Amino acid sequence: MAAPAEQQPELALQGSLFGEPEAAKTKPPAQGNLNEVALDEDALAADASSRPRQRQARATNEPGQSEPSPGSSPDTSSDLPPWHHHGLVDPEQLTPMLRHYVELKAAHPERVLLYRLGDFFECFFEDAISLSRLLELTLTGKEAGKAMGRVPMAGIPHHAAERYCAELVRRGLSVALCDQLETAAAKGPAKGELLKRGITRVLTPGTVLEDEMLSARRNNWLCAVVLSAEGDGTRWGLAVADVSTGEFQVTERQGSDLLHQELLQVEAAEVLWPSAEGGAGSHAPGAGKPPWCPDGLHLTALPRTPFEAPEASATLKSRFGLASLDGLGLQAVPLAMRAAGGLVAYLDATQEGQVPLDLPTTWHAGDLLILDAQTRRNLELTKTQTAGASQGSLLWALDRTHTAMGGRCLRRWVEAPLVDLSAILERQAGVGELVAQRSLRLGVRRLLRPMGDLERLAGRAGAGSASARDLVALADGLERLPQLAALLAKSTSQPLQALTQPWPELETIAALLRHNLLDTPPPTISEGGLIHDGVDPQLDGLRNQLDDQDAWLRVQEALERQASGIPTLKLQYHRTFGYFLAVSRAKSAAVPDHWIRRQTLANEERFVTPELKAREGKILQLKARTAQREYELFCELRLEVGTRAAPIRVAARLVAELDAVASLADVAATGGYCCPEITDSRELVIEAGRHPVVEQLLVEEAFTPNDLALGGNATPDLIVLTGPNASGKSCYLRQAGLLQLMAQMGSWIPAQAARLGIADRIFTRVGAGDDLSSGQSTFMVEMAETANILHHATERSLVLLDEIGRGTATFDGLSIAWAVAEHLAAADGQGIRARSVFATHYHELNELADLLPNVANAQVLVEESGESLVFLHRVAPGGANRSYGIEAARLAGVPPSVVLRARQVLGRIEANSHVAVGLNQVAVGLNQVAVGLNRVAA
């Protein structure tokens, strides 16, 4: 019985390691020694049957983790780690650092919070999970306290924060940066005490100022919307601002459809609105939004208080230093005033400094040429329909600007042409003067080429975020203003004369910047190397002391070489190790005894001396004071420049307009454009017009020019355009719209001669496409766009329609096309009498020319040679009687048997059907078509 007694301590030890022993589990076999137990399969199966084991229950929490707090609603999704949301934790159970993080996150729940820890910006809980997925970062964890265990964590290097933040903002997210407000050295050696941290920057899609986060050649619009609480709630006020350039405009109108169109036009980076619930939150692109907000825009819901009339008025008065808003005309647009006040309040809440903004100006419907979203898309003004690329758009064809601000200006002109005759003629005169004077045009463009973005540079200076390189670039640009004024001194047109005025205030700023700043400062502003000598006595004194220390180091290096007998000895500096004496490994045995080994490398040894270490402390202190003094001087200089942001921007916008005019002139001079005659009539006459984009894309063949005449006493109001598929009808339609638009921009146009009356709106309906997200088929989209045109077009509008009625049955489509064309052409209250081009394959519409005096027919010519089909792309009077659709199908590769059968069916239909001439007999003709189809089927 000795053996069992000796086993008791072993069993006790096993119990302490693996849990309390249970009698059924720990009882040894009844017979034989444990070493003699049989291990064959039968014996093991019998053992398992006699002593069954219980399956362990799966733990719901990891050891050391507590249950979520009562009242929380954790997501039970299996792919989410524990503590995947900051609202699930009890702050009192967290470590001090994470407790601070949760407090900040509670104040910014709709933003990604990046928290500075050492050399990284870290985020935790739901932000860590989101960032790990969006930026493909590694999701790790951090100990949050004894009761909490580990929480999700992801981070980015602090030196790469701008790049990662730019990607987050591009995806429509807002970011709050929590940085260290003191250094570890300043805090002292107290162990465990947190460094002071706080929110230093809030980045939202509509408020970014950094170049890396902005598109240089387009505005970054921040919008605010206030809807009427009275009646049907369709009256609205809109405020639009570009924080980077200071532009600030407001408007107020009726109808949610118009609001939808305005937001589509500006392509806002962020839209603010006071939510009905009164809370703050963020709706990323694609999330549920109110019907007036277009898809793809970032919507930020805010509390209602800043948008209420008293608060909004007080905010605007405070921001612009006004006693009353009456001088701004905002009393006539109260909803727009509230939107403007809410927008400014949002900027004050998210930006550390006060971002300079212009006084808000009001624009009204009819101030500019109205282009709805469909027209912009169909005319491909700034991007192509298919790929969404810039190349192939009108802006791509016209943009030869040299400055970013000029590119933005030209983009605005393309998106919003003029309707005021005098303004069009003024801009046209500027283009004409530069076209006529080649040397002047080349000189202007040469001066503009290296000029920086003065608008945004001034904005960053005013916001306190400009770097030394920004201010040097600003000085470069301001110094070119007198050169431009001298070059343009003899000009006569307004866009050129505007820059001939003297700019003494801006010349003073440029001189101040040149006097203070080095020509090539470093990218950072906290490490010195920014300010010229002779600017500040204190800085000069510190630099003299540093020169003395440098002289001492040179002398010390020579003395140590002499004392050691090592001629290759070097006294060097490293940011981490400080000053040291470097010798080769071969000479390291010969160093003096008072040297102290500091570091060993593969090829050299590094040493220090007590005297060198003592001197190092003094040198580093001097360097720190010098850098701090330079930083203080730079901040004072930046503040001084920021107070002059308004006059800098005035000059910048004149330079931008000059750059845009010079770009249009260069395109006109090199492209063989003509100066169109702009009138206040309805007439639209173009001789030998060309498509401004297509002719630039053609390489191996020349573009075929065509004429167009509409709206005159001897010209029709509506042209029915027929012709084969792929012959150029759609190109002709777009060409007409683009030439009208370019003329109202003040540009010259690609034509031999032109006389155009000002249009109030341009409508286009070209191409087909469905809208599955809203449940609309191709035909429903077509009909909705057609309805919009018929409701809003006037006799001063230009309407360009392609293939109306093709998405439904033949009879229905022909009937709709006939009625739409008739309504567009009819006058005397029976229709619109708009200037229109109606492209169609319903050749029966040619009969309208016999019924209505202001309708004419035109066709795109084609040449047949046997089975070959040659598209001539030339538009001539008269209607076509064939569309050559079967030939187009053959050219597209449809099998020959199908093509042959199609020709057989077409022959039978043509032999047995006829649409009678005359409006009263159309129904009879359609019945005959039906009879013919029945015979074919039989």
Phi, psi and omega in degrees: 000007181290325184298313179299324180295325180287340182278348185298314178299322180298318179295320178298320178295317178299320179297322181291334180273321190244015181105168181295132180291139175254146184300319184289334186266329188257359179292125183289163178303148186288331185236151173071172178281152180300330181287344183258008181295135179289136181245017177286167188299319181295316180297320179293321178295319178296320178297318179295325180289321181284334181228074183297143179259144181267134178292130181285137177290142181285128181290137180277338179229148174291154178304134179092355180257142180262168177288153175302150184295149179300144179091346179280161181232074182294147175285128183268013180300136186292339184269003179259134179285166175301151180056050182275003178216140184293340179284352181274348188259157172265112184305330183292339180267359181271162172293158182305320181296312180291330176297318177296320179300313181296323178297316179293321180294325177295331178279340180228060186293335184270001183244154172282122183260117177254122190247122184286122174229103180065237182267011183230154164259117183253155171223158189226170175057227187294329178294322179297318180295317180295314182293323180298329180277317184289318186255005179057049176264161177282126178273116179245201180215164178220139178296126184254359183137161184300321183277348187254329186076214183263144177242154181299142180214142172213151185211166178227148177298141184295330180286345178253012185298322183297319181294315180292321179296324178299321179292320179295317179295322178299329178276005176088014180264156174255146186232135172246122181261120175255109184249167177286133180260001176208159180266161179297325180293322179289332182287332180094181188275009183299122185278135175083356180273131184288143170290150178288127180228154178197167179289117181255343183201134173244121181251119175235160183304330184262359185237007183289149179240342185289139181302323184295339183257002183241151170274124188298327190252022173212149180288152176248091190275133169253124184244151172228137185236135172233126180260149180291138177267002182253156177060226183272002175073023183260357174275140187216154173241141184229130173244135183230127180220144169251108185297328184284334181246348178088356181294139186211116182224154179222157174206163178216131184211185183240136174106121181293333177296321178294322177297317178301317180293320180296317180294325175295322183293314183282343182051059186298139175286331181205139180239124179261144174203145176281111184288154180297329181284342179082004180261174179254144178187176184229137176245106178290163178306131180098344181283169180297130185221162173295156187296337181282348182266120181295153174296148178092352178263147180273114183256128179244116178273134184233163174299155186283336189305310181297343181265358176287151189303311181298314181294318180297317179298316180295321180297315181293319178298317180294317182297316187258005176064044184249149174272336181209153178264004184298324181293342179269352181075016183281346179294338180277347181229073187297324179292321177295323177298318179294321178296319179296318178295319177295322179296314180296321178297323177296319177296318179297328182280334186255342184253139183292314176258175179272109181290127181291130178233149172288161171298139182293135175247152183257133172240150186239160176298133181098352177290334182226164177297129184272125178229116179283174186297323180295319179294317178300318181292315183291324179278351178053059184291312184239348176203156182282157181292319188281302186264349183067023183268157178288320180295128184103357178264167178297319180299320178299321182289332186258342190276102171237028180292154180257341182246154178295320181292327174293322177297320178293321180297313180297322177299318178295322179295321179293320183281337183217077178295169186272160171234354179272122186299316183295321179293321178297315182294325178297313180293321179297323179295322177296317177297316182297321180295320179285330175293318183288330184247091184298317182296322177295317180299315181293323178294318177298313182293329177293320178289328182281334188307310183271006186285135180282181182274085186299325180301307184283330175297317177295323179296318180292325176296317179294328180275355180077024181241007181286143176268174178296323178295326176299316182290325175296318177297323177296317178297319178303314181293317181294328179292342180274348180298313177298326178294318177296319180299318180293321181292326184263011188301326183263007180289158183241339183277152185298315181299333179270323180293334184300334183264004179275353180290152177286152180232065185298321181296319181286328175295325177294319178296316179299318180294321178297316179295318179296322181292326187266319191261143172295154183291329181232075180286162177288167181290333180261158183247006185252359184242016176083187181076028185250320194256141176293156169293152177084004180272318186225124181301319181297317179294320178297321178297318178296319179293326176297319178296320178295323177298320178297320179292323177297321177296319178298319180297320179295318178296318181296322178298317179295319180295319180292326175297318181291318183290325183271340184073021180249101184291341182269005180299140178228139174261116187232174182228139175229138184302329182271316188262352180079210181275145181203163175257123183253128175227159179289159180300326181293330182264000187293335180286344185261009183285153179299160184291332185279357175284144180246123181292129182252321184202145178242126177244179184297323187241357181209162174244144180242134183229160172229163174237156179303322180292321180294319179294321179295320179290328180301317180301320179292319181296314181296325177294318177296318179298318180297318179293323179295313179297320180296319179294319177298320179297317180297317179295321180295316180298321177296319179294317179297320178297320179297317179293321181299328178289345179255021183298323184297307179294329177297318181290328176300312178295321181298321182288327174292321176295320179298317178295320177298318180296318179294318178296318179295325177295313178297322179293320180294318177297317181294317183291322183271345183257001180070042181275164175242158176272113183287147173276119182260127181235173178259020181260188177265000188289141175222103183234121179232126178255124178054051178283151180230152178284122187295335182266311185299321182293335176281334180278335179289134183246312188266351181217155181275152178285140180272114181284157180217156179264162174207135178219122182217154165077001180268177179296325182252011181237154184287164171269333181226132176247125173270114185255120179238165180156175185294162170297145176062023181267347178118015180296314180297322177297320179295318178298309181297323179300316179299315180294318182292322180292321176298316181295315180298320179298320180281349168287340189096008181273159165283164185231155179283091180199167177280322176198156181202146173223116188230132170277153184288131177264145175274331178210152170241129177242136172228142173225091185230134177087171183231149177185147179261175177225079186295329183298330179256008176076025182253131177282174178303316182293321179294321176299316179299316181291324178295317178293321177296318179299318179299320179295313183294332180281332190244346181289149176233178180291347176267000182274159172247118185246128182232110186240141181229120171059047175293133175089007185277349186270010181225192181298154186304312183295314179298314182297316179297319180295316179295315181299317179300312184294321180294313180299318180297320181292323179293324186272330187297147180239190176058041176082354179274344182198205186261322187060043176278152172289119192219148167237123188242099179274135184203160170256001174278091184295343177298337180292346175300338180293340180299330180296334178277342184260328183240131186289338183259024178242137177227159179254148173215156181220152174266122188284149177220151182240127180260136176222094186066236176268358180275150181231121182247121179275122181270343178058025180248131181265128182228159177296154178102153182264148176275154177245004177220150177253350179055035180294324180292322177294321177297322178296321178296318179295333179279352175102016177295139183307142182304323180297323178291318179299317180298314180297322179297321178294323178296313180296318180299318179300317180294320180295316182294329181284339188239016180218157178197134174261117188294154178280141178107136185297325182286345184252008182299319182296321178297316180298320180295325176296322179294326175298319180297320178298317180298320179295323178295323178293321178298316181295325180290000000 
